Coordinates of C-alpha atoms in Angstrom, one line a residue:
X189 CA 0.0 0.0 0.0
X190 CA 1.3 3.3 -1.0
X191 CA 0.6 6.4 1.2
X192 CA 2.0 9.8 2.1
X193 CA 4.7 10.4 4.3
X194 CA 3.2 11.4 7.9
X195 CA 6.5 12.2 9.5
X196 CA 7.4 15.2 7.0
X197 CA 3.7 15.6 6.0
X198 CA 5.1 16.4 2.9
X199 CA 4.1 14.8 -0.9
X200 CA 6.6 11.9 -0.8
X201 CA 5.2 8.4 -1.1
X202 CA 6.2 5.3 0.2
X203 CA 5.0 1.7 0.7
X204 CA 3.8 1.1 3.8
X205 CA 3.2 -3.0 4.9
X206 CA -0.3 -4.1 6.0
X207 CA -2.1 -5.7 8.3
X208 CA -0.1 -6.4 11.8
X209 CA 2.9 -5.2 10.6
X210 CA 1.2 -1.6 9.2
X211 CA -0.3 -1.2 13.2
X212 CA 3.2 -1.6 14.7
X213 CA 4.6 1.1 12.5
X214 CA 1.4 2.9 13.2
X215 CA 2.2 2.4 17.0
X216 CA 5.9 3.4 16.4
X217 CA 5.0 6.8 14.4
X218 CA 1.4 8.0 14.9
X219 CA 0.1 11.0 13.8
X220 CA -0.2 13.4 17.1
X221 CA -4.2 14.3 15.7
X222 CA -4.9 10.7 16.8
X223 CA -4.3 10.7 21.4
X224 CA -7.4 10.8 22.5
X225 CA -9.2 9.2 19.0
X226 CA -7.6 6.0 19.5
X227 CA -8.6 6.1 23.7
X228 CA -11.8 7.1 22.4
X229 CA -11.4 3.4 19.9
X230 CA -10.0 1.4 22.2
X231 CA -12.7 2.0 24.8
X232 CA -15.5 1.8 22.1
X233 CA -15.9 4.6 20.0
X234 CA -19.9 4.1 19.6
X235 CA -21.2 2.1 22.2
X236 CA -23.9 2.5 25.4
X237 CA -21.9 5.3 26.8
X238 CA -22.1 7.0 23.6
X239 CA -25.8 6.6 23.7
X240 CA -26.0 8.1 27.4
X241 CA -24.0 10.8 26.4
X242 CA -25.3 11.7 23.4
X243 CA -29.1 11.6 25.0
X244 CA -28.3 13.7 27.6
X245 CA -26.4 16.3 25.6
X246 CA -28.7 16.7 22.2
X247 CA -31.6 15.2 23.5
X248 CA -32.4 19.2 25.4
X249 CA -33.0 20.0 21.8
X250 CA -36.3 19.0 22.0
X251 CA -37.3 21.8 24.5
X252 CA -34.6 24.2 22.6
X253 CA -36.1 23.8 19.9
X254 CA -39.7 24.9 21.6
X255 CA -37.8 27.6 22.9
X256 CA -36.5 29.0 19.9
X257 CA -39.9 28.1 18.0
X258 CA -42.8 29.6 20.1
X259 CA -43.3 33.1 18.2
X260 CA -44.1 30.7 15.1
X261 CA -47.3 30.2 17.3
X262 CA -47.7 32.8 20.3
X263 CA -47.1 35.7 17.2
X264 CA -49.6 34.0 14.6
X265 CA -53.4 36.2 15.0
X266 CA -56.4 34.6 15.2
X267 CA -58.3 33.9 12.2
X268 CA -61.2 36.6 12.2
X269 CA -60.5 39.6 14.4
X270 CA -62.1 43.1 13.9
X271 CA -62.7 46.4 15.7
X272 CA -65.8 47.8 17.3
X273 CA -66.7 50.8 18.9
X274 CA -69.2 49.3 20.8
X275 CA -69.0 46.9 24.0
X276 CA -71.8 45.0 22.4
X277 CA -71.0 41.3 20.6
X278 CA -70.7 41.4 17.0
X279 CA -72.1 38.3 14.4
X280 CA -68.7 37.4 12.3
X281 CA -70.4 36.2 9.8
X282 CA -72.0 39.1 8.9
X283 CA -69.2 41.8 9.9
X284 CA -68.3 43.3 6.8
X285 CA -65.5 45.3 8.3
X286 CA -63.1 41.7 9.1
X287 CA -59.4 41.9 9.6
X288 CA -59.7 45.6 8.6
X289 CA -58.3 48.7 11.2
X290 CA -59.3 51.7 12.0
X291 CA -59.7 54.4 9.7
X292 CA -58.2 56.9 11.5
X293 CA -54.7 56.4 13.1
X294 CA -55.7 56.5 16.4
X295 CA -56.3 53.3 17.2
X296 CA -56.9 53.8 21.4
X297 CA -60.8 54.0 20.8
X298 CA -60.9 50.8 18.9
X299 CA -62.2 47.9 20.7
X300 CA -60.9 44.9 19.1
X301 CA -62.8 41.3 19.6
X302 CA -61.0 38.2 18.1
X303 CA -62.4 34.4 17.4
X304 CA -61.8 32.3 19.9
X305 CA -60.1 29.3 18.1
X306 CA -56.3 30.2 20.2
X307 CA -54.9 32.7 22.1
X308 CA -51.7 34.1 21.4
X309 CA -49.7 37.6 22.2
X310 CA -51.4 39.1 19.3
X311 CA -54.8 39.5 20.8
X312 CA -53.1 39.4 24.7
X313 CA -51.9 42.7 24.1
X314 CA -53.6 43.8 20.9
X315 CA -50.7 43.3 18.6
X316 CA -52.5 44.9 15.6
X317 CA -52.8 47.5 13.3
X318 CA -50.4 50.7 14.5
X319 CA -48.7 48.1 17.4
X320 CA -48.2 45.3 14.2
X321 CA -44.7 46.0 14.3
X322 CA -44.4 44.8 17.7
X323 CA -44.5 40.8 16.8
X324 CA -41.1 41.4 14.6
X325 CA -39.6 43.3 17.0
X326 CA -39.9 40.4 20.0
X327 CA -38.7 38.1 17.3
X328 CA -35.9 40.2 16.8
X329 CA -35.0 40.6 19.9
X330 CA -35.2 36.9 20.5
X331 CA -32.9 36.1 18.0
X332 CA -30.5 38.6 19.4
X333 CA -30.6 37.1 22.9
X334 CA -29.3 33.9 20.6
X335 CA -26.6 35.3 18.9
X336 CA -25.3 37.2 22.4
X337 CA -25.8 33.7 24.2
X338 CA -24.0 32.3 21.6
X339 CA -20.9 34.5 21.6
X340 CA -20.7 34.3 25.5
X341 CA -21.3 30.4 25.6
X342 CA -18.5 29.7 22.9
X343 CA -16.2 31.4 25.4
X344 CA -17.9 30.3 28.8
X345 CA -17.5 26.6 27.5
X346 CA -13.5 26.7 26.6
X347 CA -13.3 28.3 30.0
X348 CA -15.2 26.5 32.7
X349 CA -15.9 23.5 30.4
X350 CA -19.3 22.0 28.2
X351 CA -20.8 20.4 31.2
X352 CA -21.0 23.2 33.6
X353 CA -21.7 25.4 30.8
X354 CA -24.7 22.8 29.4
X355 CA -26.5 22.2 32.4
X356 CA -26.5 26.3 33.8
X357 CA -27.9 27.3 30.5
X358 CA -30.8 24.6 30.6
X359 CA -31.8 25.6 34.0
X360 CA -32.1 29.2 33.5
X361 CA -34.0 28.3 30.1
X362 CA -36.2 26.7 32.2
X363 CA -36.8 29.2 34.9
X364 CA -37.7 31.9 32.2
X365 CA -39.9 30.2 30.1
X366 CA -41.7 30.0 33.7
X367 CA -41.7 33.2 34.3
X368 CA -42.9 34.4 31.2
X369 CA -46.0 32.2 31.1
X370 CA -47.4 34.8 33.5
X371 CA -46.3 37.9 31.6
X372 CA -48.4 41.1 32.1
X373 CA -47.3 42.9 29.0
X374 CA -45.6 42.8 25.9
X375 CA -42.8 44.7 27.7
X376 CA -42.2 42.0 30.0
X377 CA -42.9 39.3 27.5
X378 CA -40.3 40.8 25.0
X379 CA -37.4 41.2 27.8
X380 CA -37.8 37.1 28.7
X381 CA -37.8 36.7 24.8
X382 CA -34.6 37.8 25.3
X383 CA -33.7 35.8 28.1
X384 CA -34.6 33.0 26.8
X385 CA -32.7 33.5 23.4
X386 CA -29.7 34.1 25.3
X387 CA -29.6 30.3 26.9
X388 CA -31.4 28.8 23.6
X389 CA -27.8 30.7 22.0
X390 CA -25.7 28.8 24.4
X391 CA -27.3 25.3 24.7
X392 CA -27.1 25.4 20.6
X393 CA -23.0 26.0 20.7
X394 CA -21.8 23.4 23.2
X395 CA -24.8 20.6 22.8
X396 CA -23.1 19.6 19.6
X397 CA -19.6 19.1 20.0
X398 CA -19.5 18.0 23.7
X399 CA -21.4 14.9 22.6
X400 CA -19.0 14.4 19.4
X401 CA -16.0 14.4 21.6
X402 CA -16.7 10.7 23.3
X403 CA -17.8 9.6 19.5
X404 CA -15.0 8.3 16.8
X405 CA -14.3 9.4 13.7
X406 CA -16.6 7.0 12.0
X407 CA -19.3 7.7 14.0
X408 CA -19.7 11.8 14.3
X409 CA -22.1 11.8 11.6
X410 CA -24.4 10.0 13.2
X411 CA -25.3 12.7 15.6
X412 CA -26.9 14.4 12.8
X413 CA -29.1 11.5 12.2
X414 CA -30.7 11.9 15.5
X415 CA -33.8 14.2 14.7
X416 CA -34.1 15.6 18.1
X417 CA -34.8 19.4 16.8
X418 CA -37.2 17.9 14.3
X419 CA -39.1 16.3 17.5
X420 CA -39.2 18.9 19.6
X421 CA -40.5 21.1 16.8
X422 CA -43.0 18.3 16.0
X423 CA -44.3 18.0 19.4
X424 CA -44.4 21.8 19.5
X425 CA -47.2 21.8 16.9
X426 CA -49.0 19.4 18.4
X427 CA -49.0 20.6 21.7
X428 CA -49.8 23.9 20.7
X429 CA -52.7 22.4 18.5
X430 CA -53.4 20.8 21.5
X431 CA -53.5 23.6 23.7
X432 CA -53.7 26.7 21.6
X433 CA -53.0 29.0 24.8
X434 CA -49.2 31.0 24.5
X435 CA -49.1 31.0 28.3
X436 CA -50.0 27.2 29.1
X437 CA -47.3 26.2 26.5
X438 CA -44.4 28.2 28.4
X439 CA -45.2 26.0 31.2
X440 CA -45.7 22.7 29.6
X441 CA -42.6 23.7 28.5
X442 CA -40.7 24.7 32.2
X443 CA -41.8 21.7 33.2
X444 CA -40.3 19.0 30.2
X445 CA -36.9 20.6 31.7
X446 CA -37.6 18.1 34.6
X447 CA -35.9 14.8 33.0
X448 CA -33.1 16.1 31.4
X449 CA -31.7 17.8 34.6
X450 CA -31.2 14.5 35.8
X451 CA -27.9 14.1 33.1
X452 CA -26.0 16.1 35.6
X453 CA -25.4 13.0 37.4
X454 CA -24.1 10.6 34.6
X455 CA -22.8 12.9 32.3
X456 CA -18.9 13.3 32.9
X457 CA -17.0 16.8 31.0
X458 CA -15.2 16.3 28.2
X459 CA -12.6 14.1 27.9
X460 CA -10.5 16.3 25.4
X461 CA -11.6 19.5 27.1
X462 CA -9.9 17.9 30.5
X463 CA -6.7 16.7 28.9
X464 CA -5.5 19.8 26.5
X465 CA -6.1 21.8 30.1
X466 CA -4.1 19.6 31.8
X467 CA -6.5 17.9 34.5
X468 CA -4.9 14.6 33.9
X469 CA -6.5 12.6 36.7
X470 CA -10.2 14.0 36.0
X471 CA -9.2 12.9 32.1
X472 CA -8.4 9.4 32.9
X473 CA -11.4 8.8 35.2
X474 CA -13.8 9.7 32.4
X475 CA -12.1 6.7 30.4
X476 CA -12.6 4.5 33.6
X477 CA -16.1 5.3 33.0
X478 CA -16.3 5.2 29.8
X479 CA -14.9 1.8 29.7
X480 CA -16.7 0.4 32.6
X481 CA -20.2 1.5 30.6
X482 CA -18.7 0.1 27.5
X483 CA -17.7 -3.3 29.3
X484 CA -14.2 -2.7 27.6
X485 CA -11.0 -2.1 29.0
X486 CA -9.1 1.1 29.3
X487 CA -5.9 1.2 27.5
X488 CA -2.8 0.5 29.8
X489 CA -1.3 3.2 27.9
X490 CA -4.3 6.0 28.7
X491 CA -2.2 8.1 31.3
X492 CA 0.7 8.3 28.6
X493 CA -0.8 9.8 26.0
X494 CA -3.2 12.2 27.8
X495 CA 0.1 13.4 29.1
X496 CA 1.5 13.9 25.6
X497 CA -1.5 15.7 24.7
X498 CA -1.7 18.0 27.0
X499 CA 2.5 18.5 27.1
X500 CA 2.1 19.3 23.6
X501 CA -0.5 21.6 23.9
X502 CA 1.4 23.6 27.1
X503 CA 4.5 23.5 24.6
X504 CA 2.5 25.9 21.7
X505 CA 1.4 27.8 24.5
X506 CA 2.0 30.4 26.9
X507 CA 1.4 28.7 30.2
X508 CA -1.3 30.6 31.1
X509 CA -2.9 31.7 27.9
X510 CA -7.0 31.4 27.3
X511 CA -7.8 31.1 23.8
X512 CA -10.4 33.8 22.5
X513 CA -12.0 34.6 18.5
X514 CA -9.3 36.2 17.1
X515 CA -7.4 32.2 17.5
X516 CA -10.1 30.8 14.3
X517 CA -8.6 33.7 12.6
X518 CA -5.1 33.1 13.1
X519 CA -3.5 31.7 10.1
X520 CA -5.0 32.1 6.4
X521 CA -6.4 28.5 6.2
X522 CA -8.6 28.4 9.4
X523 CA -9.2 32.2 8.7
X524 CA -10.9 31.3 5.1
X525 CA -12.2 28.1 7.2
X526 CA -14.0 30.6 9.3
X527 CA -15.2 32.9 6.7
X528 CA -16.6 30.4 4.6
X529 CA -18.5 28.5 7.5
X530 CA -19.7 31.9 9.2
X531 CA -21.2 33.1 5.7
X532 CA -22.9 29.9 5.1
X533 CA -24.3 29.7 8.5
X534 CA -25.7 33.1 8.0
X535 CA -27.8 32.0 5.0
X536 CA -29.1 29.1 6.4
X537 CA -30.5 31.0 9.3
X538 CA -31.4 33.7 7.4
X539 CA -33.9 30.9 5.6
X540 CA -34.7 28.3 7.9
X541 CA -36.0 30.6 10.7
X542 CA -37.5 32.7 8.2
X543 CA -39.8 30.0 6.4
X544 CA -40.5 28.8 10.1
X545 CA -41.6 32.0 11.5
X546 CA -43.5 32.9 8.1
X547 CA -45.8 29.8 8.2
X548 CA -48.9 31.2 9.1
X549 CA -48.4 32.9 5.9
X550 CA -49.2 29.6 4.3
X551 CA -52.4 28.5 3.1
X552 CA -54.2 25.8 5.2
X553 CA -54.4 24.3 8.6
X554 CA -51.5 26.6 11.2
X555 CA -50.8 23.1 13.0
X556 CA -50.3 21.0 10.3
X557 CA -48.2 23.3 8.4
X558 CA -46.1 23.7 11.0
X559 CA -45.8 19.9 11.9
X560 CA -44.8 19.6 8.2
X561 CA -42.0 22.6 8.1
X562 CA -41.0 20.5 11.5
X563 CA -41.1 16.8 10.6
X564 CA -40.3 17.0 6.4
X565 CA -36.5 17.4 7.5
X566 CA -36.7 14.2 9.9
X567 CA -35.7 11.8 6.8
X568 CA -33.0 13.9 5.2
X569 CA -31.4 13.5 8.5
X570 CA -30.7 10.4 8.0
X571 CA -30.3 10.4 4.2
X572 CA -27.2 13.4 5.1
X573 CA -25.9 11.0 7.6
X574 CA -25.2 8.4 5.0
X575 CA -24.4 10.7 2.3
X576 CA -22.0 12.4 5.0
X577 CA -19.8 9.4 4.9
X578 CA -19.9 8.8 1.2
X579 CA -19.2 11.8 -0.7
X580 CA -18.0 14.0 2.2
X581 CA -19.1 16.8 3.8
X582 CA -18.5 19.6 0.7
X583 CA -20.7 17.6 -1.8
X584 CA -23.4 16.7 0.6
X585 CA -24.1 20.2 1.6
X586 CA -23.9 21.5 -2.3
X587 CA -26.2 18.7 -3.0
X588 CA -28.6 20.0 -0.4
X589 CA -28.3 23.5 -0.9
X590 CA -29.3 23.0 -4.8
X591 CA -32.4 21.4 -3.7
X592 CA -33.2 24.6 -1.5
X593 CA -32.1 26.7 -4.2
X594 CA -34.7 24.7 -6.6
X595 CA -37.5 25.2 -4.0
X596 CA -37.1 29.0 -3.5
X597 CA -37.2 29.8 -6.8
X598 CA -40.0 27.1 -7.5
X599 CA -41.8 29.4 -4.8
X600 CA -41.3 32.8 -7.0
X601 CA -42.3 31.8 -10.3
X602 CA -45.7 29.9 -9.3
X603 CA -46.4 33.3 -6.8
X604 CA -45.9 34.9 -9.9
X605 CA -47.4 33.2 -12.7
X606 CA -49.4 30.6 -11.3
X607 CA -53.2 32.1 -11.8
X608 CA -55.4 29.2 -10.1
X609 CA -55.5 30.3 -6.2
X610 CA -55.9 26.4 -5.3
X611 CA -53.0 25.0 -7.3
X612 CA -51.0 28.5 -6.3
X613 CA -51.3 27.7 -2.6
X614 CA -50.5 23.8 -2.6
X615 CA -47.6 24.3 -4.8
X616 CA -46.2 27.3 -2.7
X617 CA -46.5 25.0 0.2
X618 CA -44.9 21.8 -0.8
X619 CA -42.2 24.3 -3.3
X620 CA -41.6 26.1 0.3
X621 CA -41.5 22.6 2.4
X622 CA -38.4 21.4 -0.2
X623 CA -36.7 24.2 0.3
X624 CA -37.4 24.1 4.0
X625 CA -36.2 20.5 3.6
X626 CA -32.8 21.5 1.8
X627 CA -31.6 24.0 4.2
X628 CA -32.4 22.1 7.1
X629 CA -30.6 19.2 5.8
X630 CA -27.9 20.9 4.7
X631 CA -27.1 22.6 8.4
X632 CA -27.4 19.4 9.9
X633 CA -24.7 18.3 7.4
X634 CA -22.7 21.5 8.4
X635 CA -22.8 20.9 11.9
X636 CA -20.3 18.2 11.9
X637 CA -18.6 20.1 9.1
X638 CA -18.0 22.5 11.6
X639 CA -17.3 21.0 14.5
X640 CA -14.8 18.7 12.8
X641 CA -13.4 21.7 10.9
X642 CA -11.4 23.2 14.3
X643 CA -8.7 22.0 16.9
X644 CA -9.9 20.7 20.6
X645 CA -8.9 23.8 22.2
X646 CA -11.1 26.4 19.8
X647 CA -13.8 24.2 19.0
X648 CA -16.4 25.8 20.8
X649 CA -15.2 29.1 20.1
X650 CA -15.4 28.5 16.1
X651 CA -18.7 26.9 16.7
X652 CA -20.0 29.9 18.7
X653 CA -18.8 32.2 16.2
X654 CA -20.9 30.3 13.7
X655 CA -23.5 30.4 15.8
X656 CA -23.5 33.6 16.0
X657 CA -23.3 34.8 12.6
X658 CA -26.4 32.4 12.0
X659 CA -28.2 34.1 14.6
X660 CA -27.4 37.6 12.6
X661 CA -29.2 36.3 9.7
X662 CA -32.2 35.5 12.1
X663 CA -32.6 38.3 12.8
X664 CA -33.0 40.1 9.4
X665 CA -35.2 36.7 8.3
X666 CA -39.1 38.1 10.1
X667 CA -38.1 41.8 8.8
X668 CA -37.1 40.3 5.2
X669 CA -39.9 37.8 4.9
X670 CA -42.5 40.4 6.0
X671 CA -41.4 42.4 2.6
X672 CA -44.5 42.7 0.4
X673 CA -47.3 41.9 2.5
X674 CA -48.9 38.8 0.9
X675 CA -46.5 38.6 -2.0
X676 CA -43.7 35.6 -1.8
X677 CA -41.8 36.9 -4.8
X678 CA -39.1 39.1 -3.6
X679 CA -38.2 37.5 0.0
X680 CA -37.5 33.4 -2.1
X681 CA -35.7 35.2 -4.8
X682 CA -33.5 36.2 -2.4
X683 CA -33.6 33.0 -0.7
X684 CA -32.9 31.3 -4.0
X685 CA -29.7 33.2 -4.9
X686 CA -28.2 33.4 -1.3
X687 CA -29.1 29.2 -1.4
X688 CA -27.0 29.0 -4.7
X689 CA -24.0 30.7 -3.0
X690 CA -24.0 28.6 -0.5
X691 CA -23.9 25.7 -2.6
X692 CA -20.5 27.0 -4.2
X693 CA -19.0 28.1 -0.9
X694 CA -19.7 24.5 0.3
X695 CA -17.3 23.6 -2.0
X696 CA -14.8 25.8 -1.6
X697 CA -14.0 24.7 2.4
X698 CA -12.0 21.8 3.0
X699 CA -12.7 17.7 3.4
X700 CA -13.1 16.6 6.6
X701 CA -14.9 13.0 6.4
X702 CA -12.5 10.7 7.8
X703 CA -10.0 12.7 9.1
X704 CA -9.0 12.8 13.3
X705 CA -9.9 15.7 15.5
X706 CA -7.4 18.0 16.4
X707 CA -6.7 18.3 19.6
X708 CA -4.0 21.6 19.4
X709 CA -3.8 24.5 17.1
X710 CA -0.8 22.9 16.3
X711 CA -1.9 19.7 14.8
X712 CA -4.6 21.9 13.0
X713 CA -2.2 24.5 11.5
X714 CA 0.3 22.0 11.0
X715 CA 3.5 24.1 12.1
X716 CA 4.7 21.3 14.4
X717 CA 8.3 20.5 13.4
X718 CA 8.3 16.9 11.7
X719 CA 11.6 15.8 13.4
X720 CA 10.2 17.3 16.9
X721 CA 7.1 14.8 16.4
X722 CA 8.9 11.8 15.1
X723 CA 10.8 12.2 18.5
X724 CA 8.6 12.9 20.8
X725 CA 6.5 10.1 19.4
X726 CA 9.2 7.6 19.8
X727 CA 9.4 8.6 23.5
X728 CA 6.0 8.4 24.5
X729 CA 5.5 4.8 22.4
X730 CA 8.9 3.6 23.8
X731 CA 7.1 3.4 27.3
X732 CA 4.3 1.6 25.6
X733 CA 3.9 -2.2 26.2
X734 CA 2.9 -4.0 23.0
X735 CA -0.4 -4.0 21.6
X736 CA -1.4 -1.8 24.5
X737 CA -4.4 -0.6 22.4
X738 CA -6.2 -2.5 19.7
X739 CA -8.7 -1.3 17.4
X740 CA -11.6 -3.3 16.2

């Protein structure tokens, strides 16, 4: 077998023997990247701790996902509202002034009366006619919680750690959805928006790669398989079509908090996240448990090469230094790595939380079309997770953001020219659930793309910054897709061409299926000396006993 030459990383080739004699060599010279990938193998890289881990981590989704969700409910109106003068009852039916305003801009003498079919914050605090701006703005301001939450959870977790930063986030998400169940006004309402974006923000950054940290290489895609957002925005519907009451689903809501608090107690903090800061002992006892769970044995070896890891990272260095942003731009790959990955992120935000918020804009029933928006991505998942490990990340999402692109501009052309108003409003909802579908599917591809696409030591800091240009585009997505009223034209014509860059900047970032975590901005920049890791290799696998780790 011929392959390159990892010692001087450089385009030579060699042959390289296989089978038991390739694994010796392997043993003799590995590549730094792979410390705590092949602990990670030798303990069982996608076993029941995996599953425990991985439960307790994205499984909060669910209620994140309700969390982030709940204007594309508590903002929709009811169906028939109108304004009277009077204090007396008015007949719908034959009300010939329906879902009209005031004449005069005054609207304080208006009484409005709404049907009775679900109560949200429009008809709460009369969100209508001069205060219609109102249900943007809490979105808005929502989504900018998310982004801020994001920015200071990307930090908080390279700091104090993912576990610590997991589980405080969850319970404050929980305490305010709580408290704004019992909001007074839209004041109030829209400052616990805000609260509440800020922990949805940092439960999004660190409940994705803490998970993928215990998982091998083979196996990080299949996080994205796992539809827990699709779930919790499924259950959301129904609930909510259930119990069409904005206040009684912020406490349904508190209160599905409850089981997932109870991770604390199994869930250890991340193995890699302990070793590159040096917490040796705390590092090796999560591979105790690991094993134990697995019903494996820990490498005899484990000790040695968290020590490596974490010498090596003290050696690139400053003894005391804490990572911040400006380390993803350091260097002009992961600089154009960042770029590329923030712009994208941006887009898909941009469309998927501005097709979800928009969906009472779509003809038929609220609930079901929000079920569908919800569930229609639940299959993809799955379909990206295989595709993930076949043709790589690039071409999955390019793939993905062409179907997208297909949809939005579907969604234009029939608004346009389409004159039948039956056949124009079930093709603008099945053209806008494709496109839904693409851009959903396509950020679950990117969120191992990302992940996988930074050193141990940044991780969570390039994710947050992700994050948080995502969250940018969210917040322009409820102003943009409110453009024109009733008309669909404009706002998926720009949805179509951002989707179509996307699908070329996809392309342009690099390959990551298959390849090992970094665990050091050294590995991941690659400006570690060749003949300092050949030695310091040698040393740490000269106090190795043989076939101290074996991979399955």
């Amino acid at each position: 077998m011929t392959t390159s030459c990892h010692l001087c990383r450089s385009g030579c080739r060699f042959a390289f023997p296989s089978g038991r004699r390739r694994w010796k060599e392997r043993e003799r010279f590995p590549d730094p990247d792979m410390y705590s990938d092949e602990i990670i193998d030798a303990v069982g890289g996608m076993s029941r701790f995996q599953f425990m881990i991985t439960g307790f981590a994205l499984g909060p989704k669910i209620i994140i996902a309700w969390g982030m969700l709940m204007m594309s409910f508590a903002g929709v109106s009811p169906d028939k509202w109108w304004c009277t003068d009077g204090d007396g009852a008015v007949n719908v039916s034959a009300y010939t002034g329906l879902k009209e305003c005031p004449a005069s801009d005054n609207d304080t003498a208006c009484r409005f009366v709404y049907s009775q079919e679900k109560d949200t914050i429009i008809n709460e605090w009369n969100l209508l006619c001069g205060m219609k701006s109102i249900k943007p703005l809490i979105t808005a301001v929502q989504m900018t919680g998310v982004l801020i939450g994001a920015l200071l959870s990307g930090q908080s977790a390279d700091v104090i750690g993912r576990k610590k930063t997991l589980y405080i986030s969850l319970f404050l998400h929980g305490g305010f959805n709580l408290v704004a169940a019992f909001s007074v006004s839209w004041e109030m309402f829209i400052v616990l928006r805000f609260c509440i974006g800020l922990m949805v923000g940092a439960v999004l950054v660190v409940s994705f790669p803490y998970p993928m940290e215990f998982v091998s290489t083979k196996w990080r895609p299949v996080t994205i398989a796992i539809p827990f957002w699709p779930v919790g925005s499924g259950l959301l519907a129904m609930t909510c079509w259930l119990r069409p009451n904005w206040s009684d689903v912020h406490l349904i809501l508190a209160a599905l908090h409850i089981p997932f608090f109870l991770g604390y107690m199994f869930v250890p903090e991340s193995l890699r996240w302990l070793a590159v800061h040096g917490r040796l002992k705390e590092a090796e006892d999560v591979v105790d448990q690991m094993a134990r769970y697995n019903r494996t044995q820990k490498p005899t070896n484990t000790a040695i090469l968290l020590k490596k890891l974490a010498d090596e990272e003290k050696s690139s260095r400053d003894s005391n230094r804490k990572y911040n942003y400006s380390d993803i731009y350091r260097g002009w790959g992961m600089c154009r790595v960042s770029v590329i990955h923030q712009a994208v992120w941006m887009i898909m935000s941009f469309t998927y939380y501005g097709i979800s918020f928009g969906v009472g804009r779509l003809t038929g029933n609220l609930y079901l079309n929000m079920f569908l928006v919800a569930m229609v991505s639940v299959p993809s998942n799955v379909l990206a997770f295989f595709m993930n490990n076949r043709i790589g990340r690039r071409w999955t999402g390019f793939s993905f953001f062409l179907l997208a692109t297909c949809g939005a501009f579907g969604v234009a052309i029939v608004s346009r020219f389409v004159a039948s108003e039956g056949v124009r409003g079930a093709a603008i909802v099945t053209l806008a659930l494709t496109c839904r579908l693409g851009v959903a599917s396509a950020w679950s591809c990117f969120l191992a793309f990302t992940s996988e696409s930074y050193p141990t030591v940044i991780r969570n800091l390039g994710y947050g910054a992700a994050n948080t240009a995502a969250r940018v585009g969210s917040i322009v997505s409820p102003y943009a897709f409110a453009m024109g009223s009733e008309d669909l034209l404009l706002p998926f014509v720009i949805v179509g061409s951002l989707m179509f860059a996307c699908s070329i900047l996809s392309l342009l970032s690099p390959e990551t299926m298959g390849s090992p975590l970094a665990d050091t901005t050294v590995e991941s920049s690659g400006k570690t000396k060749p003949t300092e890791t050949a030695t310091a290799d040698e040393k740490v696998h000269s106090q190795e006993q043989p076939n101290e780790i074996k991979l399955n």
